[in-house]
Coordinates of C-alpha atoms in Angstrom, one line a residue:
X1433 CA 15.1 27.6 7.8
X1434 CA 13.6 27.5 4.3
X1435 CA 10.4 29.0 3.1
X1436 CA 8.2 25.9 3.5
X1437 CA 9.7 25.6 7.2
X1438 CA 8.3 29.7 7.6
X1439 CA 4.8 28.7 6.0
X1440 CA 4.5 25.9 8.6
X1441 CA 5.5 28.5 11.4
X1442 CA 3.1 31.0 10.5
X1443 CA 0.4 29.0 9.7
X1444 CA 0.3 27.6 13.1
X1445 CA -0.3 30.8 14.7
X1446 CA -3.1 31.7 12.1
X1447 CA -4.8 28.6 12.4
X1448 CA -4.5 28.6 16.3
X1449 CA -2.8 25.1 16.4
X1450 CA -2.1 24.0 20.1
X1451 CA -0.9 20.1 19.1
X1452 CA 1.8 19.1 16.0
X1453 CA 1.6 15.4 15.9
X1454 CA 5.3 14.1 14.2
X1455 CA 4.1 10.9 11.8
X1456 CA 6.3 8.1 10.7
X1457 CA 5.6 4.4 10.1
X1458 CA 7.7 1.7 11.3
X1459 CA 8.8 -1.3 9.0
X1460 CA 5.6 -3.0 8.9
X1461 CA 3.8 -0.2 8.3
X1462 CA 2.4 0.8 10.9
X1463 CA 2.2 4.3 12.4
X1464 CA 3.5 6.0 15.0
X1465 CA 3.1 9.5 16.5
X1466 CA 4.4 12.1 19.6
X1467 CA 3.0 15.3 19.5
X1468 CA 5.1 18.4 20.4
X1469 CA 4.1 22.3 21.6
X1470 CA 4.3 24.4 18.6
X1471 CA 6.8 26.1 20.7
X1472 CA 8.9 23.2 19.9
X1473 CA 8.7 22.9 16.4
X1474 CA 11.2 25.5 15.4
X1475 CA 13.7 23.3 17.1
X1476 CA 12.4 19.9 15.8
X1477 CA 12.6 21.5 12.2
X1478 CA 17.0 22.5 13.0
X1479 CA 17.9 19.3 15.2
X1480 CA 14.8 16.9 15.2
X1481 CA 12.7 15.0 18.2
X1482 CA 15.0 12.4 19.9
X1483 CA 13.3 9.3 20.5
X1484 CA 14.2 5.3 21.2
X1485 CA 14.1 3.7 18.2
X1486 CA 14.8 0.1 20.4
X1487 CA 11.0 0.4 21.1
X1488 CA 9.9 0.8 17.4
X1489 CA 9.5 -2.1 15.1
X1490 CA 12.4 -2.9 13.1
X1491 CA 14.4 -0.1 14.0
X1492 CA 16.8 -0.2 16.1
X1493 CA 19.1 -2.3 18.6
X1494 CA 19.1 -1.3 22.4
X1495 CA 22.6 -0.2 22.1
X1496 CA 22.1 2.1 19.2
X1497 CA 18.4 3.5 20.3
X1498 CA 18.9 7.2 19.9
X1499 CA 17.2 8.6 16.8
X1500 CA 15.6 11.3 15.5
X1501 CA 12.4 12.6 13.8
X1502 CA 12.8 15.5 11.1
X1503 CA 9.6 16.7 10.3
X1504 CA 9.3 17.5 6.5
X1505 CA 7.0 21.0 6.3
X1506 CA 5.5 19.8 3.1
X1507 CA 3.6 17.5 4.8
X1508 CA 1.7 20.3 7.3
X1509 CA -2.0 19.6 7.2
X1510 CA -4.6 20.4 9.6
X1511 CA -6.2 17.5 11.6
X1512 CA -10.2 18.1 10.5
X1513 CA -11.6 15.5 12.8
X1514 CA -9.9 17.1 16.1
X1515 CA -12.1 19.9 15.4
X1516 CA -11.3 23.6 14.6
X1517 CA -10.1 25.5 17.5
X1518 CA -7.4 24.8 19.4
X1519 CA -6.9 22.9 16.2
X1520 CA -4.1 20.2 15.8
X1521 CA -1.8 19.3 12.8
X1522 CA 0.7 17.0 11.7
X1523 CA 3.5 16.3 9.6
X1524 CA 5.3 13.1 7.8
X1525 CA 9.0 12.9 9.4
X1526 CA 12.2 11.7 8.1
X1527 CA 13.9 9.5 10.8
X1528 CA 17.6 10.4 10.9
X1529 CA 20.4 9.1 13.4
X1530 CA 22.3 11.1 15.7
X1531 CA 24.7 12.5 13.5
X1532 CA 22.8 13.6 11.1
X1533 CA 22.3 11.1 8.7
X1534 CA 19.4 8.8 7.6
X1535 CA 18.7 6.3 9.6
X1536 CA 18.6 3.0 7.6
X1537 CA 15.4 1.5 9.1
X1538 CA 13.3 4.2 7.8
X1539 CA 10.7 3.0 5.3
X1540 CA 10.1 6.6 4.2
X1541 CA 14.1 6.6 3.5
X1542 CA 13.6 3.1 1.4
X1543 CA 10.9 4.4 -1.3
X1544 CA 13.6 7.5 -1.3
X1545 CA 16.4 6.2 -2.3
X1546 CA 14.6 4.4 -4.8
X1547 CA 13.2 7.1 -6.1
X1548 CA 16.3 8.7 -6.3
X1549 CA 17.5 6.0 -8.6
X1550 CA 14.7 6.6 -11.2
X1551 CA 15.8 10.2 -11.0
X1552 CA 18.9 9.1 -11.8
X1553 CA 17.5 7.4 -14.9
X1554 CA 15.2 10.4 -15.6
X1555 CA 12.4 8.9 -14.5
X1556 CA 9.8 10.6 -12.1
X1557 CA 7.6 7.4 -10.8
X1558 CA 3.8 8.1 -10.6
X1559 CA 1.0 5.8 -8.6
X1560 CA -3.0 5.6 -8.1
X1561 CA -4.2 3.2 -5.9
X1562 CA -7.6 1.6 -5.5
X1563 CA -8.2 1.2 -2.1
X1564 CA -10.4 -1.4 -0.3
X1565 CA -11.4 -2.2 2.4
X1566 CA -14.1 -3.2 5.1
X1567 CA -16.6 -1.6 7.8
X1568 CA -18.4 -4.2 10.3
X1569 CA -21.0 -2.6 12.8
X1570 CA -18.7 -3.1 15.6
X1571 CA -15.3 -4.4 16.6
X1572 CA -15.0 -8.2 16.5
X1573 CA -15.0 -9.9 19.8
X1574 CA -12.7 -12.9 19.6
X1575 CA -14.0 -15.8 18.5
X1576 CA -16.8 -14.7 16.8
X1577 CA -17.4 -13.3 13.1
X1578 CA -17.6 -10.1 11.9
X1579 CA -21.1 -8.2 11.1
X1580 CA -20.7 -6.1 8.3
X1581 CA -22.1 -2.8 8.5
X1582 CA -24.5 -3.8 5.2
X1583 CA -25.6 -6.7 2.8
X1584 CA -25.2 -4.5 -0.5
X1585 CA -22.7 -5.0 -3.5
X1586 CA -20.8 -4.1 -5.8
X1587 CA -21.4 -0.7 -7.0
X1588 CA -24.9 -1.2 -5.3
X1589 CA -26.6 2.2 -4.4
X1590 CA -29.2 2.0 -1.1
X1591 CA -31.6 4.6 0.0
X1592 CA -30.4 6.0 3.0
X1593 CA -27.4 3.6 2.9
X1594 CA -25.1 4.0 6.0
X1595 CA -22.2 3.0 3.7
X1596 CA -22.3 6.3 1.3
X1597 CA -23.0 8.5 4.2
X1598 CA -19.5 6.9 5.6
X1599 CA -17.7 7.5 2.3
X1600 CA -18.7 11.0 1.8
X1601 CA -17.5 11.7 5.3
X1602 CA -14.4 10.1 4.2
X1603 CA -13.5 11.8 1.4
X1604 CA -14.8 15.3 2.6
X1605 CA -12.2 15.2 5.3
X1606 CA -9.6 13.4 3.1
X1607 CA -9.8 16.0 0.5
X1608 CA -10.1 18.8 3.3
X1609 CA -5.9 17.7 3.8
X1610 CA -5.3 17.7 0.3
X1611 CA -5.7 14.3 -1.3
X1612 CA -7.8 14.1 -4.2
X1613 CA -10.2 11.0 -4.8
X1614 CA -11.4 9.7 -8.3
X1615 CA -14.0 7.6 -7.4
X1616 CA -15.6 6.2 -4.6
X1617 CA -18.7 2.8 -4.5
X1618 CA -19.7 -0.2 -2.6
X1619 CA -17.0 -3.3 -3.5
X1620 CA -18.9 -6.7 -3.9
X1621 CA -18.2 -7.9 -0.2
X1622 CA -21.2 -6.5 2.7
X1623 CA -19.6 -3.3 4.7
X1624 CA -16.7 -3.8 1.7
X1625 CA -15.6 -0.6 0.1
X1626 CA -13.5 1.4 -2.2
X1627 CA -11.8 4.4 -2.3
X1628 CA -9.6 5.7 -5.5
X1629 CA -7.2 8.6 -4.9
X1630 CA -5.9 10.6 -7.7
X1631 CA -2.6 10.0 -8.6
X1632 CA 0.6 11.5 -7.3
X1633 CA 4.4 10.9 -6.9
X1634 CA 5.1 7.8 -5.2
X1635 CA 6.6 9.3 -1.8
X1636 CA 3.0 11.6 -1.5
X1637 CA 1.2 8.9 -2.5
X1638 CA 2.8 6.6 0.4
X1639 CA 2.0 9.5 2.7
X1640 CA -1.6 9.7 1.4
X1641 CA -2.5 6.0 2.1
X1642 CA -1.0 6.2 5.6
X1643 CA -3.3 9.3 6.3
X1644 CA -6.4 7.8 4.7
X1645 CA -6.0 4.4 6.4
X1646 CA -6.1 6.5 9.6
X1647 CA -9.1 9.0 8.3
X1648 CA -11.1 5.6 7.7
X1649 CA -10.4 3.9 11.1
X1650 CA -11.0 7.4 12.6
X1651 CA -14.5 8.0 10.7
X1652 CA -15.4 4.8 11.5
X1653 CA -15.3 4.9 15.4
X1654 CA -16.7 8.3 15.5
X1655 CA -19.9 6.3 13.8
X1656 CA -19.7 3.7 16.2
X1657 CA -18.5 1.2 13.9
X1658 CA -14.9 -1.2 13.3
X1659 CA -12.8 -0.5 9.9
X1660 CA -10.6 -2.9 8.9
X1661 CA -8.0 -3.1 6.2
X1662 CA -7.3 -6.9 6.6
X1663 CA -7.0 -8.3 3.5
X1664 CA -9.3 -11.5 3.8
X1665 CA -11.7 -11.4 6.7
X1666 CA -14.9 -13.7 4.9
X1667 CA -14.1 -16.7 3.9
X1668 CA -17.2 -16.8 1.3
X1669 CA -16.4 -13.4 0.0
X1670 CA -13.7 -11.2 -1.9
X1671 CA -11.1 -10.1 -0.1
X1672 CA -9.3 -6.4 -0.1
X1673 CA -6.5 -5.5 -2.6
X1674 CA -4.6 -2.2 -3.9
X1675 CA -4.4 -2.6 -7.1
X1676 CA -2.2 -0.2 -8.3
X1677 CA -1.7 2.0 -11.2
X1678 CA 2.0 3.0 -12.5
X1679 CA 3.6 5.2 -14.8
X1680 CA 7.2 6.8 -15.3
X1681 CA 7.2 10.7 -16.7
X1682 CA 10.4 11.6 -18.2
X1683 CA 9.3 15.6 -17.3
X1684 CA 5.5 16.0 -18.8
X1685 CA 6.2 13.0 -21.2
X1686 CA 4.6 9.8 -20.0
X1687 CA 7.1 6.8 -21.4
X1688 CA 4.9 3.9 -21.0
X1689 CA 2.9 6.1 -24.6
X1690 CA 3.8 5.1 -27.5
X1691 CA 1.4 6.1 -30.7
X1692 CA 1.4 3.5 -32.7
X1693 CA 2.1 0.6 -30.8
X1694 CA 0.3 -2.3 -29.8
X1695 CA -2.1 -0.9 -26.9
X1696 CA 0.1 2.3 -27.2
X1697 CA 2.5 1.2 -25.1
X1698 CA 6.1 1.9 -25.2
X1699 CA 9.2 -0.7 -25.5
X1700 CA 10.2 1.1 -21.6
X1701 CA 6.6 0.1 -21.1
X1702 CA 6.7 -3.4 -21.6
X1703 CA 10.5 -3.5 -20.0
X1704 CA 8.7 -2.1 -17.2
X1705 CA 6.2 -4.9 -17.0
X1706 CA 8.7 -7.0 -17.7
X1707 CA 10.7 -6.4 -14.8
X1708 CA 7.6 -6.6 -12.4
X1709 CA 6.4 -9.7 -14.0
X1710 CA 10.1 -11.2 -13.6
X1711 CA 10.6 -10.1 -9.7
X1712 CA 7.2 -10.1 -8.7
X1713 CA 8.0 -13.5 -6.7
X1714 CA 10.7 -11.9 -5.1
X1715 CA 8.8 -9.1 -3.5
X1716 CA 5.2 -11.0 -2.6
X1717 CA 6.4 -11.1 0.9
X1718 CA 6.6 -7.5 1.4
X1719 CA 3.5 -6.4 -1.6
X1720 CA 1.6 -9.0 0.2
X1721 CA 2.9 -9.2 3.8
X1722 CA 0.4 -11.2 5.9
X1723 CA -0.7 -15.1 6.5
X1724 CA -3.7 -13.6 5.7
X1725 CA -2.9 -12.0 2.6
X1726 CA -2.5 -15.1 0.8
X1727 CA -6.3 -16.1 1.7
X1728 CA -7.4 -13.5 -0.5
X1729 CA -4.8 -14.1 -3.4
X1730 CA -6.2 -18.4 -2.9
X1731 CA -9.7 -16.8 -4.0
X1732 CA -9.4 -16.5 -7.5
X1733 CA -11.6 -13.7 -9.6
X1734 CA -10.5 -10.5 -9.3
X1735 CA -7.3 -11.5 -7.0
X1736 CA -4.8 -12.9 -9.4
X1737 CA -2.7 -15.6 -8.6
X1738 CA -0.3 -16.4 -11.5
X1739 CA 2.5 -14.4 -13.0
X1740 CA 1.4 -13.0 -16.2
X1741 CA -0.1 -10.1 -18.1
X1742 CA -3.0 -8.8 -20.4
X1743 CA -5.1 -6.2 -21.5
X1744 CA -8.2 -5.7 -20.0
X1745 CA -7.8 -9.0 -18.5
X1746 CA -8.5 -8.6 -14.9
X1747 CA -7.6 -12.1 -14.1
X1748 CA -3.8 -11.2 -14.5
X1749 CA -1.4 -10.3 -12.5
X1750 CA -0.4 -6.8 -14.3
X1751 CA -2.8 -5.0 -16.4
X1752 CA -3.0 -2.7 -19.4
X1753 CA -5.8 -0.5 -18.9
X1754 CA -7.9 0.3 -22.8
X1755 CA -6.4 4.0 -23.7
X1756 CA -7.8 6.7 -23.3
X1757 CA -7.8 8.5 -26.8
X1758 CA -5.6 11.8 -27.2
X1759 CA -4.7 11.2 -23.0
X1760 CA -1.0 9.9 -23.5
X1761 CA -0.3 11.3 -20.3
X1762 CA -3.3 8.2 -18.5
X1763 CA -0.8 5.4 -20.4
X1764 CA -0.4 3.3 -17.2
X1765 CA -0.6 0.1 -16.1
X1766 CA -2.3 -1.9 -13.2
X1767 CA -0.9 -4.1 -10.7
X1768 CA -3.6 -6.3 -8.9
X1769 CA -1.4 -8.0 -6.2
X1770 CA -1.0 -5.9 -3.8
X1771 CA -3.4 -5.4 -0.8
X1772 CA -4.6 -2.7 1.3
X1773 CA -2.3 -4.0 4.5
X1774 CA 0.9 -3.6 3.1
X1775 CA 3.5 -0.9 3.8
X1776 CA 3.3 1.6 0.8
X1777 CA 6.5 2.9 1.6
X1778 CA 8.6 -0.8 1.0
X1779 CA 5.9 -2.1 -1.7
X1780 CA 6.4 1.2 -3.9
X1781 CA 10.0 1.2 -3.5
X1782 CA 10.2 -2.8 -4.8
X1783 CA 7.4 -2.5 -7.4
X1784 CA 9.6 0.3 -8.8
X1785 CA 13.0 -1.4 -8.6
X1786 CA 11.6 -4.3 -10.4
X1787 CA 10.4 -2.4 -13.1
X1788 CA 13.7 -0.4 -13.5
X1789 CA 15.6 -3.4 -13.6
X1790 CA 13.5 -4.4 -16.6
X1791 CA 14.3 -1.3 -18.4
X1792 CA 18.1 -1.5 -17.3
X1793 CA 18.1 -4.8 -18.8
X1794 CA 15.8 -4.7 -21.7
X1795 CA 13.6 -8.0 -20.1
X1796 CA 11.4 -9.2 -23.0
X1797 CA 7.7 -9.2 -22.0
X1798 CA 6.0 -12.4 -22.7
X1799 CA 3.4 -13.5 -24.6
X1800 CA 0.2 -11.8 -22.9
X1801 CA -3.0 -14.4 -21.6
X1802 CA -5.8 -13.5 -23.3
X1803 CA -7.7 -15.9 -21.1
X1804 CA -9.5 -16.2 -17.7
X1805 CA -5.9 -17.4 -15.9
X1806 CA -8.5 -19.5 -13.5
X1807 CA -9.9 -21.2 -16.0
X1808 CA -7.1 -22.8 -17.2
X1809 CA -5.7 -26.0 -16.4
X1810 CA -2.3 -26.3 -14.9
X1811 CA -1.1 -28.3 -17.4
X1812 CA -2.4 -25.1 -19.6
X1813 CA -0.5 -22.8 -17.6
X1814 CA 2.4 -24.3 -17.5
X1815 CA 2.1 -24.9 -21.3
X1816 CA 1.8 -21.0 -21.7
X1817 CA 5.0 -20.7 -19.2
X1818 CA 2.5 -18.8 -17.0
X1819 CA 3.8 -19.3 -12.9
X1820 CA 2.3 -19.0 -9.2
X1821 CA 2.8 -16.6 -6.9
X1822 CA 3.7 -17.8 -3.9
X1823 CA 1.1 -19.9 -2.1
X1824 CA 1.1 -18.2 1.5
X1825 CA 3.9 -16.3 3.2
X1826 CA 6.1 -19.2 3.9
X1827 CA 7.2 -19.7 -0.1
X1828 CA 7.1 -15.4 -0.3
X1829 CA 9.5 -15.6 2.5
X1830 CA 11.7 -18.4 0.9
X1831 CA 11.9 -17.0 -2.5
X1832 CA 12.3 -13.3 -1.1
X1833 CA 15.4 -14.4 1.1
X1834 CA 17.1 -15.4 -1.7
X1835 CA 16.8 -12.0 -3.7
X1836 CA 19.5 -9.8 -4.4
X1837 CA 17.1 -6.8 -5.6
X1838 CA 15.2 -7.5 -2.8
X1839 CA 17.9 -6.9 -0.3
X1840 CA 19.5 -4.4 -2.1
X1841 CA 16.3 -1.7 -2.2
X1842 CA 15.3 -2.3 1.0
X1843 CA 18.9 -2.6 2.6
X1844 CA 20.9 -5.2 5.1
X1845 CA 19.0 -3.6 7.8
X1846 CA 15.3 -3.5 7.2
X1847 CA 15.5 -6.8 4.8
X1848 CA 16.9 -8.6 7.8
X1849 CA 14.4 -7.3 10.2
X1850 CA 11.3 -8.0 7.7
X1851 CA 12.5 -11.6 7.5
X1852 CA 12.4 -12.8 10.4
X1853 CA 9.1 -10.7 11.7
X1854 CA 7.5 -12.7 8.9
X1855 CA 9.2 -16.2 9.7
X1856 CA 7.7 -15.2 13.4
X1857 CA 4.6 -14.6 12.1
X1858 CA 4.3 -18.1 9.9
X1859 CA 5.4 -19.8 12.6
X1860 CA 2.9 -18.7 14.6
X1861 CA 0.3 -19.3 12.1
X1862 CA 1.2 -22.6 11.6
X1863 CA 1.0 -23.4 15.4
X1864 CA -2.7 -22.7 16.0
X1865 CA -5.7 -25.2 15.4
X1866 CA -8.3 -23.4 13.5
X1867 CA -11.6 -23.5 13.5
X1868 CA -12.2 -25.0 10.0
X1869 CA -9.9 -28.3 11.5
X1870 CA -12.3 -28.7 14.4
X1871 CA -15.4 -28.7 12.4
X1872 CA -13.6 -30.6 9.9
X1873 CA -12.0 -33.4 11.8
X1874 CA -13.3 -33.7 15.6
X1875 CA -17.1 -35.5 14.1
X1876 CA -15.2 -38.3 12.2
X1877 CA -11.5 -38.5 13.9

């Protein structure tokens, strides 16, 4: 075993830890946990936890179940809501197959390989996200809406307000396992917040969202109260996205900086964009992954819906923060699709592969829209060359299935899979009678 393995080993005894909860996600995202003796985790570090990946999402046939769970020791943290003493801990794990090798249904093992490439390139790919999402005063009964926990706004501040006294909680334990958060307020949707970590790699990144996603839900009941990271849950109010901030570092040197250039950004910059701009169709279904997900992306505002790019223009797709002066290393830019449902893991690994294959290519980056995108026409738009996204998952799936990049980042197996747990899911969707048809159509059909 290696040092980090020994740091794990000993801390465990110094900090009295009687449960190690193993942590992986399946492929959409969701996460999944066993919890092993510490007298066991010597072994799991050499060989790994067998388990039957024919019960996981995505991962595996009946006839080829076994796998295994290789927990990575630089993932150790201590669990601060179980409490102290016996205290528990976890760990991220790598799912490998029975000889040893990684098993190709692991999301972690997607946004790897694709970081691998970058490496390849030089490239070290860095992401902050903006995370939203909502707290209602209780679970939702079926049926019946959702109570928010507050009527405030955006970046409203309320004497005695139960929604700061649930952030701070938040982000105390948050950064009592290491991950650092920017900034923190009230979103402009009641119970609807944000949370900004600080940026990281995009694998410890990945890792942070699934442990604050599970921090928030975890905070939450201990109040008494129902978070919620669906993407859309009001009809009459904004919905929940990620937007996401990029960069590539070549070593300490950020290559989206260029002094000098227009908005200081570098010709890999605008490759970069690009590349997302060009593929960002193609990987919709996976950035944006639920029939819900395209309620919030039909609202308009701050959720774009078009294919294009500006500066300072928060009604585009990708945007390129103002620079901060003498800061070359905070040249980034933003990415407003995504939402706070997805799976990091496959989202990161596609954002990334499209903007590499802008680079590899040298895309030319479009005129930028110096306009509210919304308040255009569509004759406008289409005048400007400026294109939807897809319009709810059915088109994501359809243009997605016909990807090569696509397919080729997230591999035969878990591009396969995806598909057709999202043509399920439409179908599904598609199937019910809603609401809004009855109250529509039953007075006057």
């Amino acid at each position: 075993m290696g040092k980090q393995e020994d740091f794990v080993l000993r801390a465990i005894e110094e900090r009295d830890v009687r449960f190690v909860r193993l942590w992986f996600t399946d492929v959409l995202g969701s996460l999944k946990s066993v919890a092993i003796a510490p007298t066991e985790l010597e072994g799991a570090f050499e060989e790994g936890i067998g388990f039957d990946g024919s019960a996981i999402e995505g991962f595996a046939r009946v006839h080829e179940a076994d796998m295994l769970a290789k927990p990575d020791p630089s993932t150790f943290q201590i669990l601060p809501w179980r409490g102290e003493t016996p205290a528990t801990a976890r760990m991220f794990c790598d799912i490998a197959m029975p000889d040893g090798s990684p098993s190709y249904a692991d999301p972690r093992y997607v946004l790897k390989r694709a970081l691998a490439k970058a490496a390849d390139a030089g490239f070290t790919f860095y992401t902050h996200p903006e995370i939203e999402f909502f707290v209602f005063k209780s679970k939702p009964e079926p049926g019946t809406r959702p109570v928010a926990v507050d009527d405030s706004g955006y970046f409203d501040h309320t004497a005695q307000g139960a929604s700061q006294d649930f952030r701070r909680e938040v982000i105390t334990m948050l950064e009592a396992m290491g991950i650092s958060v920017e900034f923190s307020h009230h979103e402009g949707g009641p119970g609807q917040q944000e949370i900004d970590l600080r940026y990281a790699d995009a694998l410890s990144m990945a890792d942070n969202i699934m442990t604050f996603r599970t921090i928030v839900r975890e905070v939450a009941l201990s109040q008494g109260k129902w978070a919620s990271f669906m993407p859309k849950p009001f009809t009459d109010h904004p919905g929940s996205g990620m937007h996401t901030h990029v960069s590539l570092f070549e070593g300490d040197e950020n290559v989206f900086y260029e002094a000098g250039a227009e908005y200081q950004l570098s010709k890999t910059g605008r490759a970069f964009i690009a590349g997302v701009l060009e593929h960002t169709p193609e990987i919709t279904a996976v950035t944006n992954q639920w029939v819900n997900s395209y309620k919030r992306l039909a609202w308009g505002g701050e959720a774009p819906n078009y294919v294009c790019w500006g500066h300072n223009n928060r009604s585009a797709l990708v945007r390129v923060p103002m620079y901060k002066p003498h800061k070359s290393g905070s040249a980034r830019v933003e990415l407003r699709a995504p939402d706070s449902a997805c799976n990091p893991y496959l989202a990161y690994a596609l954002i990334l592969a499209a903007g590499l294959k802008g680079i590899e290519n040298s895309y030319e980056l479009p005129p930028e829209a110096e306009d509210d995108v919304w308040s255009l026409s569509e004759n406008e738009r289409r005048a400007m060359g400026i294109a939807p996204l897809p319009r709810n998952l059915d088109e994501a799936i359809r243009t997605m299935e016909n990807s090569e990049l696509v397919a080729e980042t997230l591999g035969e197996h878990v591009f396969d899979f995806f598909l057709r747990n999202k043509r399920a899911e439409w179908q599904d969707y598609r199937s019910q009678v809603t609401q809004f048809e009855i109250d529509r159509l039953m007075p006057v059909l």
